[in-house]
Structure formats: structure tokens, C-alpha cells
Coordinates of N, CA and C in Angstrom, one line a residue:
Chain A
X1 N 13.2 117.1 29.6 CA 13.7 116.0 30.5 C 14.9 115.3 29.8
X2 N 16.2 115.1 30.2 CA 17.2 114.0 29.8 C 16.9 113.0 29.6
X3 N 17.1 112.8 28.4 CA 16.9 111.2 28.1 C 18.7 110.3 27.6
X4 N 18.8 109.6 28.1 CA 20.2 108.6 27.6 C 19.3 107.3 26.7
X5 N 20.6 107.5 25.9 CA 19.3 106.2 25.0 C 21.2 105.1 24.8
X6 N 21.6 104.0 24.9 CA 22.5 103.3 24.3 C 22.2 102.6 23.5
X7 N 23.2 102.3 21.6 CA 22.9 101.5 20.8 C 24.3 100.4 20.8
X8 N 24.2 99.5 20.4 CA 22.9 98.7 20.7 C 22.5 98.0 22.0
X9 N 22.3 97.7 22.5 CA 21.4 96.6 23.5 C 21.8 95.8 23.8
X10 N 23.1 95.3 22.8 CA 23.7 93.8 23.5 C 24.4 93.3 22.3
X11 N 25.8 93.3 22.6 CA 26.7 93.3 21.2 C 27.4 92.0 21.5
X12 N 27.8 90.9 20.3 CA 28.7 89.5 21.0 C 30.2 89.9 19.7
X13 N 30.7 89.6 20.4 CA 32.3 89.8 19.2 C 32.9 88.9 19.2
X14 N 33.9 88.3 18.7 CA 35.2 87.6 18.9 C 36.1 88.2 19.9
X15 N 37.4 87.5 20.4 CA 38.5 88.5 21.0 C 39.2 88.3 20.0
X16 N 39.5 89.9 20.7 CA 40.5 90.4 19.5 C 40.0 91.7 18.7
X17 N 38.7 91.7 18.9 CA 37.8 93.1 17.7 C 38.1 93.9 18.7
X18 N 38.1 95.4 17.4 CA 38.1 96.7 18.2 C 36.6 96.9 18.0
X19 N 35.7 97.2 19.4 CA 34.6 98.0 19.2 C 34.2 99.2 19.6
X20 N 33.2 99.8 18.9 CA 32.9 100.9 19.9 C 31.0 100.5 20.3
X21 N 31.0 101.2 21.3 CA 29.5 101.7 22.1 C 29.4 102.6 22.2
X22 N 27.5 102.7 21.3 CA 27.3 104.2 21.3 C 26.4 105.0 22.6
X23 N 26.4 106.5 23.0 CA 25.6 106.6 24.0 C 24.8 108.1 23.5
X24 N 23.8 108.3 23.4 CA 23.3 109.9 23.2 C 22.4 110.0 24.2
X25 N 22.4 111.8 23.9 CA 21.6 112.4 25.1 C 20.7 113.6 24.7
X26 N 19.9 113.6 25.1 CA 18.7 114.6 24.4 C 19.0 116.1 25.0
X27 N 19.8 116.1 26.6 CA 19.8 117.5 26.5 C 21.8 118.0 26.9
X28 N 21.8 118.8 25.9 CA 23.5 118.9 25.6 C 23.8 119.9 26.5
X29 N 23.0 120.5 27.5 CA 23.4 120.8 28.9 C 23.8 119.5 29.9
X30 N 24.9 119.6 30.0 CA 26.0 118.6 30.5 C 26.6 119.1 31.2
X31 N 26.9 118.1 32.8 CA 28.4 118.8 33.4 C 29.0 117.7 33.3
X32 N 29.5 116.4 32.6 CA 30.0 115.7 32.7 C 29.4 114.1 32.4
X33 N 29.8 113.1 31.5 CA 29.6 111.7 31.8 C 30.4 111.0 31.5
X34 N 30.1 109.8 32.5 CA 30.9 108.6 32.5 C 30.3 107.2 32.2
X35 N 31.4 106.6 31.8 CA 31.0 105.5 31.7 C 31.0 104.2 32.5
X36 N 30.4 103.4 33.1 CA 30.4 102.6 33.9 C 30.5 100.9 33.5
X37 N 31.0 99.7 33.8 CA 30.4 98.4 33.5 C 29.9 98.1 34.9
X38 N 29.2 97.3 34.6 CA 28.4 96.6 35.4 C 28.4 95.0 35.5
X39 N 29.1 94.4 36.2 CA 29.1 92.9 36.2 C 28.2 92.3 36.5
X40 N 27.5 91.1 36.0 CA 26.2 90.1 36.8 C 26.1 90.5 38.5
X41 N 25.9 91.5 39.1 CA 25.5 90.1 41.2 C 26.4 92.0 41.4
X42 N 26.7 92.2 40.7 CA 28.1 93.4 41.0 C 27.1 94.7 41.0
X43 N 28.2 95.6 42.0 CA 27.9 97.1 41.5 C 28.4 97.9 40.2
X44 N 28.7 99.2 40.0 CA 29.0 99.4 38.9 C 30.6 100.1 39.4
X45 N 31.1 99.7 38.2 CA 32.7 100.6 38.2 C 32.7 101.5 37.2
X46 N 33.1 102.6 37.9 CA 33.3 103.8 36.3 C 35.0 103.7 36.3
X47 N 34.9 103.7 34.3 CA 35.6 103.3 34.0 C 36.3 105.0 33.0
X48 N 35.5 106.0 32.7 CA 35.8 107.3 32.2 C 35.0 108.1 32.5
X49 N 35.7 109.5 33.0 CA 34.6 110.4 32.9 C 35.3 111.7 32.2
X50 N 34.5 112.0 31.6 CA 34.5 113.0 30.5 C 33.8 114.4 31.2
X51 N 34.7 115.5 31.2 CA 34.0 116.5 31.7 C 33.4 117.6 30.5
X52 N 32.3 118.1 30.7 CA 31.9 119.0 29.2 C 32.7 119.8 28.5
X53 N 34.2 119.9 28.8 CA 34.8 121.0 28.3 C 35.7 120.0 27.4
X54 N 35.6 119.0 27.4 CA 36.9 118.1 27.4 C 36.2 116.7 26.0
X55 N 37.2 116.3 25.2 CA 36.6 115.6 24.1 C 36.7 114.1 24.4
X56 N 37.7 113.5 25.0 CA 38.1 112.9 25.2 C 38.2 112.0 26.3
X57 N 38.8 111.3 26.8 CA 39.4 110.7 28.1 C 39.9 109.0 27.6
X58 N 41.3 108.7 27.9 CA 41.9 106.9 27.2 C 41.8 106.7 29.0
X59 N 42.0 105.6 29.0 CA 42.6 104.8 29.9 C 43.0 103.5 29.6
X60 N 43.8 102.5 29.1 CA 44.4 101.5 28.8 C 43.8 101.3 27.4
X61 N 43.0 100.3 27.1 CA 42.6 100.2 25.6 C 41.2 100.4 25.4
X62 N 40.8 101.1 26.8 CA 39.6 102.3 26.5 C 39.8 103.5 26.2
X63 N 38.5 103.9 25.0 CA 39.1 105.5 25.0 C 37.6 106.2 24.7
X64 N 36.9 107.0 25.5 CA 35.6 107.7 25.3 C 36.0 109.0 24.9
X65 N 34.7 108.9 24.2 CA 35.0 110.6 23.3 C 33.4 111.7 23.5
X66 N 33.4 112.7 23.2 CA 32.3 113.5 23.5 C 32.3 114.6 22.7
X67 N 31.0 114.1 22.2 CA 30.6 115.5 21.3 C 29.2 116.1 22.2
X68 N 29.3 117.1 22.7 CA 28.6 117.8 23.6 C 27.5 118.4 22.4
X69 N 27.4 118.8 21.6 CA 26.6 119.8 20.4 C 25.7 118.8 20.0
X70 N 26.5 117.9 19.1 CA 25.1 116.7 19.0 C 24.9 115.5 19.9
X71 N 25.0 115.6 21.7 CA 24.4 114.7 22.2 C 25.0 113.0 22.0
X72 N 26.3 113.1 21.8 CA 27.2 111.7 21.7 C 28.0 111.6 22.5
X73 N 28.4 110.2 22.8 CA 29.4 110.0 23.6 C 29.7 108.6 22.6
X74 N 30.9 108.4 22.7 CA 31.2 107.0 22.1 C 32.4 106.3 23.3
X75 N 32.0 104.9 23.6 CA 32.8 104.2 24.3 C 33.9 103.0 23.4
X76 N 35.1 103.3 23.1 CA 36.1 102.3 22.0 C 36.8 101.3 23.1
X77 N 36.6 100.1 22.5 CA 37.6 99.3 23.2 C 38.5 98.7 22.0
X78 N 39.8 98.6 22.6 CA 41.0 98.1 21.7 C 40.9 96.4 22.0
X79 N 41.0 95.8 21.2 CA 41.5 94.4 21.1 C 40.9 93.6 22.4
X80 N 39.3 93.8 21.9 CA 38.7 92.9 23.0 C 38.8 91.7 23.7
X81 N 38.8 91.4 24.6 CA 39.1 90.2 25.3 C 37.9 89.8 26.0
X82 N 37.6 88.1 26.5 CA 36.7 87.8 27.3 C 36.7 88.7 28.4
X83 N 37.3 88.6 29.5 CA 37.1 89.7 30.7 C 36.5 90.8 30.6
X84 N 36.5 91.4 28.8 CA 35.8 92.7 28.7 C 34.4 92.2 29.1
X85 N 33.7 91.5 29.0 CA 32.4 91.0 28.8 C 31.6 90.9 29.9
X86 N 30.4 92.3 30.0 CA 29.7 93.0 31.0 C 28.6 93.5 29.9
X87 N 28.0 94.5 31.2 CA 27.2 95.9 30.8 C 28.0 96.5 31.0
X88 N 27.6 98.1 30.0 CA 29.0 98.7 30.1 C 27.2 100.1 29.7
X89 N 27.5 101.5 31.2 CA 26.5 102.5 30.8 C 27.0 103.7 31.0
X90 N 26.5 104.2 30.4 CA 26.9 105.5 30.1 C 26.1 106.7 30.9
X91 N 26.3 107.6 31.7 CA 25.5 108.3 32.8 C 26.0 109.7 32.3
X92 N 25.2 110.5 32.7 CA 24.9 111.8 32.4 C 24.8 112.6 33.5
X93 N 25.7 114.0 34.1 CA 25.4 114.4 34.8 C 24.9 115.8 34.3
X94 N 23.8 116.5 34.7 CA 23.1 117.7 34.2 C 23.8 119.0 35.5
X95 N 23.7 119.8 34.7 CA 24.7 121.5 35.3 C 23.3 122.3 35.3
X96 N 22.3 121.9 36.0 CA 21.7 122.7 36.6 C 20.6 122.1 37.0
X97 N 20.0 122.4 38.1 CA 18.4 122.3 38.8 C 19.0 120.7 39.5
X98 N 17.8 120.1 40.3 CA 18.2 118.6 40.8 C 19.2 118.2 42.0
X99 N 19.8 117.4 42.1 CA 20.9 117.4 43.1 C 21.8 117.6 42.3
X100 N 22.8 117.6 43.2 CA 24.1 117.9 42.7 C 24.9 116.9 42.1
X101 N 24.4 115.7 42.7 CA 25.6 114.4 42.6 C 24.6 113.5 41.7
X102 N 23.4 113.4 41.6 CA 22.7 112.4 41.1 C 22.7 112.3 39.2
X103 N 23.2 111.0 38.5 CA 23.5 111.0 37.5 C 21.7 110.1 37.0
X104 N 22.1 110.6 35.3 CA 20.9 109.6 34.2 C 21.6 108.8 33.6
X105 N 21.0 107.7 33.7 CA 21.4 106.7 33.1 C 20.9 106.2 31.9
X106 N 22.1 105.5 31.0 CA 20.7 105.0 29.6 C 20.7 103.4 30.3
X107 N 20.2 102.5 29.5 CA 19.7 101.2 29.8 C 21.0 100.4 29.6
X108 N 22.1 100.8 29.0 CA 23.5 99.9 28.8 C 23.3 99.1 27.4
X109 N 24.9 98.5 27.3 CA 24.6 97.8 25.7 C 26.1 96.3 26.7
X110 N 24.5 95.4 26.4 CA 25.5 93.9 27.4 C 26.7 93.6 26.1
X111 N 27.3 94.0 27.0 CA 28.7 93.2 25.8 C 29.3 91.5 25.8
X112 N 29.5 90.8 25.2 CA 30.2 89.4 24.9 C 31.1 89.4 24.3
X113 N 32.1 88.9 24.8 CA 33.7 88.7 23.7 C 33.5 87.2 23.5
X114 N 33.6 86.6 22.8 CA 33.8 85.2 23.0 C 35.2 84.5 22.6
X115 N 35.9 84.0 23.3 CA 37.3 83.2 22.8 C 37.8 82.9 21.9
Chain B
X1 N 35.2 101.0 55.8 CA 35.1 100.0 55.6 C 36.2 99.8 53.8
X2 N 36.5 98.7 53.0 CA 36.9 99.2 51.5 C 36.2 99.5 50.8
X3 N 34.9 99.4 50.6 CA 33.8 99.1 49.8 C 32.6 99.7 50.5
X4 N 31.9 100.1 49.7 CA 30.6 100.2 50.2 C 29.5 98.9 50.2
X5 N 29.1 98.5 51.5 CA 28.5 97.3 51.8 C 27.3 97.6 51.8
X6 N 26.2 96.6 51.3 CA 25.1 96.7 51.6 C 24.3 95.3 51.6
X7 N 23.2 95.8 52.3 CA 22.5 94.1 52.9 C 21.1 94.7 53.5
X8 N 20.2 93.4 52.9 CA 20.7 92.0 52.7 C 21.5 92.0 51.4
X9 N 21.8 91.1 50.5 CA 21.6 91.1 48.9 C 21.4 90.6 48.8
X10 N 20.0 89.9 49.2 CA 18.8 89.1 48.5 C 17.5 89.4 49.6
X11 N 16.4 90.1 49.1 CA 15.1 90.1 49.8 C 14.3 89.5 49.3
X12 N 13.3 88.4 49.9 CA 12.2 88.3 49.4 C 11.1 88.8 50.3
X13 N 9.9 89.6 49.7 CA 9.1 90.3 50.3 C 7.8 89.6 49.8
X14 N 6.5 89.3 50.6 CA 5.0 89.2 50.2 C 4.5 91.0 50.2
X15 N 4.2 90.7 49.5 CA 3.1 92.1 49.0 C 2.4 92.8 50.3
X16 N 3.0 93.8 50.3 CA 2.2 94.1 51.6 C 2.8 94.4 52.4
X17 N 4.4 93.7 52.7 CA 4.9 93.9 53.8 C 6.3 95.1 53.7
X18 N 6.8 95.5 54.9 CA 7.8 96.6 55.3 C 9.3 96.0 55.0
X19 N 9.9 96.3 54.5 CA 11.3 96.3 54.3 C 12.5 97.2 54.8
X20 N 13.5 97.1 54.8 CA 14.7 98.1 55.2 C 15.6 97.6 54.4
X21 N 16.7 98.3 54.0 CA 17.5 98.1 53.6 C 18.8 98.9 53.6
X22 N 20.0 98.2 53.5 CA 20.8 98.5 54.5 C 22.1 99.2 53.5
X23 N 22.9 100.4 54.0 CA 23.8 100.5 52.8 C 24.9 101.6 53.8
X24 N 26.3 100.4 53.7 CA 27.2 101.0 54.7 C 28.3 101.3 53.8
X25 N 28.4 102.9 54.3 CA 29.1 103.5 52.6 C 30.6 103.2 53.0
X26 N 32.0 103.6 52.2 CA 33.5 104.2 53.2 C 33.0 105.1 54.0
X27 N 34.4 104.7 54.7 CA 33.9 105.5 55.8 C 34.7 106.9 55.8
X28 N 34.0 108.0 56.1 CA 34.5 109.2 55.8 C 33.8 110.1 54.8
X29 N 33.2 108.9 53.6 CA 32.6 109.6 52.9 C 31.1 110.3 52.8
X30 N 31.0 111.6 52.3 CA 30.3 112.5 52.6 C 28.9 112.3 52.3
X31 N 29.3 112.2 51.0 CA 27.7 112.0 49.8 C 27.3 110.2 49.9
X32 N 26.1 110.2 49.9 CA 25.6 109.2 49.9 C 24.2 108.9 48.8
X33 N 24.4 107.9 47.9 CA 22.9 108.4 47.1 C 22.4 106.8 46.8
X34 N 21.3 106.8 46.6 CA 20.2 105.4 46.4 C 19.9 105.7 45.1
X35 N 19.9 104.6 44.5 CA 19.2 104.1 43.4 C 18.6 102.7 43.2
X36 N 17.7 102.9 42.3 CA 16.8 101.9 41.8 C 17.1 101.3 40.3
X37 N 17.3 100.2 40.2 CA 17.5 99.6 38.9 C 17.1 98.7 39.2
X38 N 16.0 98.6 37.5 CA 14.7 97.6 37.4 C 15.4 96.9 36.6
X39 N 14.7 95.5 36.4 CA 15.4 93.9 35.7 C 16.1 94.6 33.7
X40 N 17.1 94.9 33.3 CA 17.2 95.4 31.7 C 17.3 97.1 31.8
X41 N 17.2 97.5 32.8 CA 17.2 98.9 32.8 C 18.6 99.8 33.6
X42 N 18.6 101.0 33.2 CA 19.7 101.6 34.0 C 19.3 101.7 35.0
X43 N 20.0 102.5 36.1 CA 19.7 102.6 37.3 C 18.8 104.0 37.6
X44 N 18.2 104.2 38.4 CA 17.2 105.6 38.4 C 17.6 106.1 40.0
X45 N 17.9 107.2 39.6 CA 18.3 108.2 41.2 C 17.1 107.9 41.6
X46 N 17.0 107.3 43.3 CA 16.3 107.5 44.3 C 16.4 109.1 45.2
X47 N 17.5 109.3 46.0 CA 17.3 110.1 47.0 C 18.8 110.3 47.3
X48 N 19.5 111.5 47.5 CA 20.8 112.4 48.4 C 20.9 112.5 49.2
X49 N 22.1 112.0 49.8 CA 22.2 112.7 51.4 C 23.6 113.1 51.2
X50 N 24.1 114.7 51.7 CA 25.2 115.1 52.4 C 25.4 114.6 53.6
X51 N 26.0 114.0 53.9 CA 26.3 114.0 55.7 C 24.8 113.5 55.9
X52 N 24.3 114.0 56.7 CA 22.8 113.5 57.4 C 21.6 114.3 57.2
X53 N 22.0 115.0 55.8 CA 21.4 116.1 55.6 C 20.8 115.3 54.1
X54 N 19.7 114.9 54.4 CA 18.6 114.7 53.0 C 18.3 115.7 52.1
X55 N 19.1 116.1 50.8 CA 19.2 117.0 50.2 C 18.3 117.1 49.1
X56 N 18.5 116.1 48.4 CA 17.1 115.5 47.1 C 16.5 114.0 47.3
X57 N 15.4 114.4 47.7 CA 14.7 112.8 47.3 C 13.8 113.1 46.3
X58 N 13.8 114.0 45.2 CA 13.2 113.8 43.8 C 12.6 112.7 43.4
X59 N 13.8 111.6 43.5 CA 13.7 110.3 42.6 C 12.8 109.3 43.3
X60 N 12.4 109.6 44.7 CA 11.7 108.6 45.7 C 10.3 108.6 44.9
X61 N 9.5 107.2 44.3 CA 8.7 107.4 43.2 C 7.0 107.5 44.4
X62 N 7.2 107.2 45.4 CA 5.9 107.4 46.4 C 6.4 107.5 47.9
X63 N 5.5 108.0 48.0 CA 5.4 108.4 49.8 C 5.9 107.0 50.8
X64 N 5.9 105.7 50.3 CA 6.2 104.8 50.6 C 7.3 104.3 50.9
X65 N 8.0 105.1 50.2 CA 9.9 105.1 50.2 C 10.1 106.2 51.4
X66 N 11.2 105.6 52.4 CA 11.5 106.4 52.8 C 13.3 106.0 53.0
X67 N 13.9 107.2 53.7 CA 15.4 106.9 53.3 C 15.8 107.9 54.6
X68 N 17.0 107.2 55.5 CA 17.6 108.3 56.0 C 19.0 107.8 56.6
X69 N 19.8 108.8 57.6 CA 21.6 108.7 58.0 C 21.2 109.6 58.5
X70 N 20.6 108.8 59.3 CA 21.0 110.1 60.8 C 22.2 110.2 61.4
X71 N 23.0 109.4 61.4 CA 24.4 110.2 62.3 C 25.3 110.5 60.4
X72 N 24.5 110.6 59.7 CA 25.8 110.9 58.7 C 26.8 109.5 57.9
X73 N 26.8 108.5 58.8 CA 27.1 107.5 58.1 C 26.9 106.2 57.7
X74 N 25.8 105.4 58.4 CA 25.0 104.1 57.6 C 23.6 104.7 56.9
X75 N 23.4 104.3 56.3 CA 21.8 104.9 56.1 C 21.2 103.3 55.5
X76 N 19.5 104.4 55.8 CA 18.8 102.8 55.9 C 17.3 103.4 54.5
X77 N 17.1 102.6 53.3 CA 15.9 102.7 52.5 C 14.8 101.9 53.4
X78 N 14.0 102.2 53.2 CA 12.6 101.9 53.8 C 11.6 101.9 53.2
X79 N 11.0 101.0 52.6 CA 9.7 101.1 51.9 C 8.6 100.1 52.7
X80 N 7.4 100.9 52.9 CA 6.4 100.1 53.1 C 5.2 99.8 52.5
X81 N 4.2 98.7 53.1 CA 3.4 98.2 52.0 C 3.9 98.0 50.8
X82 N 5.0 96.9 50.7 CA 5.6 97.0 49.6 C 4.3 96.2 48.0
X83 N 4.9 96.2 47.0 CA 4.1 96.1 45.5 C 4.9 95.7 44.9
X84 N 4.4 94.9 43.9 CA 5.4 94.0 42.8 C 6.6 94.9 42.2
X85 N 5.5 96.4 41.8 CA 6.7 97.0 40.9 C 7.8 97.6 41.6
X86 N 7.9 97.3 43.2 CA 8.9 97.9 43.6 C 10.4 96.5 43.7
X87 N 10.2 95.5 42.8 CA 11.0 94.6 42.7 C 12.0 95.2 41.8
X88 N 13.7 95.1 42.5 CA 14.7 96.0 41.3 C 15.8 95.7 42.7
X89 N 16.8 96.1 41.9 CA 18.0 96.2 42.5 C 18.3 97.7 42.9
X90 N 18.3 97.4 44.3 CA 18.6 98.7 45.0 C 20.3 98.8 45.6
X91 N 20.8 100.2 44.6 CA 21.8 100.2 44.8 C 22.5 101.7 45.5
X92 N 23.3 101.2 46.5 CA 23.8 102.9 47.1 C 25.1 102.3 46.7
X93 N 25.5 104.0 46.5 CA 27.2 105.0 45.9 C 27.4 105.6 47.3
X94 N 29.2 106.2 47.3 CA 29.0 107.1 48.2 C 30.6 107.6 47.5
X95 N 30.3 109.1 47.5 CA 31.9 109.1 47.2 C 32.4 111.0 48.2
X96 N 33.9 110.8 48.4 CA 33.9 111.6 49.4 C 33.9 113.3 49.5
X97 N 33.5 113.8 47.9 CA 33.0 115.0 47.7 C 31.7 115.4 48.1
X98 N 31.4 116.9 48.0 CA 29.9 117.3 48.2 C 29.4 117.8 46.7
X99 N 28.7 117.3 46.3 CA 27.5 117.7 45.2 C 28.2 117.3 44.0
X100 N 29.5 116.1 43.9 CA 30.1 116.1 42.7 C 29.8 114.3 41.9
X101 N 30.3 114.2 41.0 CA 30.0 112.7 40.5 C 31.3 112.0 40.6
X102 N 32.0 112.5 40.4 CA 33.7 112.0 40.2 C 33.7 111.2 41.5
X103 N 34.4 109.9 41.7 CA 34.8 109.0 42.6 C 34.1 108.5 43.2
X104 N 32.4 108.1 42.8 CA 31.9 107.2 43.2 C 32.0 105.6 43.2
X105 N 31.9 104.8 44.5 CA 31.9 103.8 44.6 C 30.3 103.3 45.1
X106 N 30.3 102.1 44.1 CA 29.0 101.4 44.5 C 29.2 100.2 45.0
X107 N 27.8 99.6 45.6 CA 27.9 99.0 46.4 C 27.2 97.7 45.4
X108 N 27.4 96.5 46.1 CA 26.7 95.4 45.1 C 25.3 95.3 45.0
X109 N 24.7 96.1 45.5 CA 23.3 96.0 45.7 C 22.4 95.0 46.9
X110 N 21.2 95.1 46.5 CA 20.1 94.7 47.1 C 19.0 94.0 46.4
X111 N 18.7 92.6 45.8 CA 18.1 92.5 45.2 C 16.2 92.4 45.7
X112 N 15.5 93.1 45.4 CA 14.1 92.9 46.3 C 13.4 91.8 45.3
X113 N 12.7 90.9 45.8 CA 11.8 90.6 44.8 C 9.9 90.7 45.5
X114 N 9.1 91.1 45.0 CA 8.3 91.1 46.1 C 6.8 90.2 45.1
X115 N 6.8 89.5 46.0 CA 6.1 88.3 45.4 C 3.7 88.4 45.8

């Protein structure tokens, strides 16, 4: 069974730090994951998706990476700012058996920037 | 519609009683999926629909849950005899591929609490 696990749980920073968030997965049969934030009252917005062939994906002063072999994904943010400050989760889509569209989720790691 | 709408976004339920819940995706789009997210937790696949075609409801955790879109475009969650532990944020996606993850939009949810 897929398990997503995120470390840590709930990170607070300054603005201004570069962080990363980590995400692993127990089974490295993968067709793809993304990352999502999640605001308080909000749905979620995916913010990268990484497809299993692919190591990578930036988008502004996000940049997710994927190591498919040992079960990582890492989510980097550049020069954090308050606004960054959510749940931010990482979802797993599995290449075989299940539906087609339905993603695993790990539990997220609540982020805080503070001013 | 821009967004995928859903409602109420606040239930309060006594133990025991029938619910619906309501989730009106864009319109046009194909795939439609329910999830469950408990208070600290990620979200957990409920149930798929292609068009009006109920493709996986795997994730539906009892006979109690039921889910459907019969013309293909609102769809409605349904639990009866509801239970404490069915208190969580019910959230529907819909995005306008079949069986893929890429371009989903979520909706802000549904919060249940069932007292």
C-alpha cells in the first residue's frame, strides 16, 4: 500500500529564508506527483507536478525535485515571504490498479514565514 | 461556472441524521472526484466519476456514503445515519481530462461536523 509521509509537520521561518519541504513515498511505482498548498477555509492549488520520467519542475521561486528510486520528492522555496505561509502537500499518483485520476496524499508540513 | 463550487460550506449534523452535499464542478469538465479530509490530515480519495459514469468508489469507507451525477455535471455526496467519525472536510476536484491528475481544480469544501 502507498504511503506519503511529509517532514516536518509544521515549519516557522523568517522572510527571506530559503527552505525546503520534504515528501517520501513507500512505493516508487509512480506516474507522477504534485505539490499542492492549501490555505485555512480554502481548496487546494497545485503548485508542481512532476511526472516520473522527469527530475525536476521550477516555477517562480519554487523548484520540486524527484528522486523516483529512493521514494523523495523535495519542495524548495527561494526567499520566503509571508504570503508563502499555508499547508503545502505533496500527492502521489500510482501507474497502476485503482482509478485513474485519484491521488495519495501525505498529511502536509504547515508552513509560517514571519515578517 | 470559474471555480468549482460547493455547498453548503458549513454542516452541522446530530448523529443519526442524512446529509447531501453539494459540488458543482466547471463546466465542461469531465472527471469529477470526492475526497475526505480529516481535522491535520491529508485528504483521502472518496469516489470517481467520468461524465456520469461512477468509475471508482474504492475510497467510499461504508455503505453509508453514497455519491452520484447523473446528467454528468453537479454531483451530489450522500451519507446517511451519519457518525462522529464522518466529521472532515469534504472536498470535490474536477478537471477536464479522463483518468488523468494534471489540471485539477478544487473546490473550497464542505465542512461536516456531526455532533
Amino acid at each position: 500500500k502507498q504511503e506519503v509521509t511529509q517532514i516536518p509537520a509544521a515549519l516557522s521561518v523568517p522572510e527571506g529564508e530559503n527552505l525546503v519541504l520534504n515528501c517520501s513515498f513507500t512505493d516508487s511505482a509512480i506516474y507522477n506527483l504534485q505539490w499542492f498548498r492549501q490555505d485555512p477555509g480554502k481548496g487546494l492549488t497545485s503548485l508542481l507536478l512532476i511526472q516520473s520520467s522527469q527530475r525536476e519542475q521550477t516555477s517562480g521561486r519554487l523548484n520540486a525535485s524527484l528522486d523516483k528510486s529512493s521514494g523523495r520528492s523535495t519542495l524548495y522555496i527561494a526567499a520566503s515571504q509571508p504570503g508563502d505561509s499555508a499547508t503545502y502537500l505533496c500527492a502521489v499518483k500510482r501507474n497502476y490498479g485503482g482509478s485513474q485520476g485519484n491521488l495519495i496524499f501525505g498529511k502536509g508540513t504547515k508552513l509560517s514565514v514571519k515578517p | 461556472g470559474a471555480g468549482v463550487s460547493q455547498s453548503p460550506r458549513y454542516k452541522v449534523a446530530k448523529r443519526g441524521q442524512d446529509v447531501a452535499l453539494r459540488c458543482d464542478p466547471i463546466s465542461g469538465h469531465v472527471s469529477l472526484f470526492w475526497y475526505q479530509q480529516a481535522l491535520g490530515q491529508g485528504p483521502e480519495f472518496l469516489t470517481y466519476f467520468q461524465n456520469e459514469a461512477q468509475l471508482d468508489k474504492s475510497g467510499l469507507p461504508s455503505d453509508r456514503f453514497f455519491a452520484e451525477r447523473p446528467e454528468g455535471s453537479v454531483s451530489t455526496l450522500k451519507i446517511q445515519r451519519t457518525q462522529q467519525e464522518d466529521s472532515a472536510v469534504y472536498l470535490c476536484a474536477s478537471n477536464p481530462y479522463r483518468g488523468r491528475t494534471e489540471g485539477y481544480t478544487f473546490g473550497s469544501g464542505t465542512r461536516l461536523t456531526v455532533v
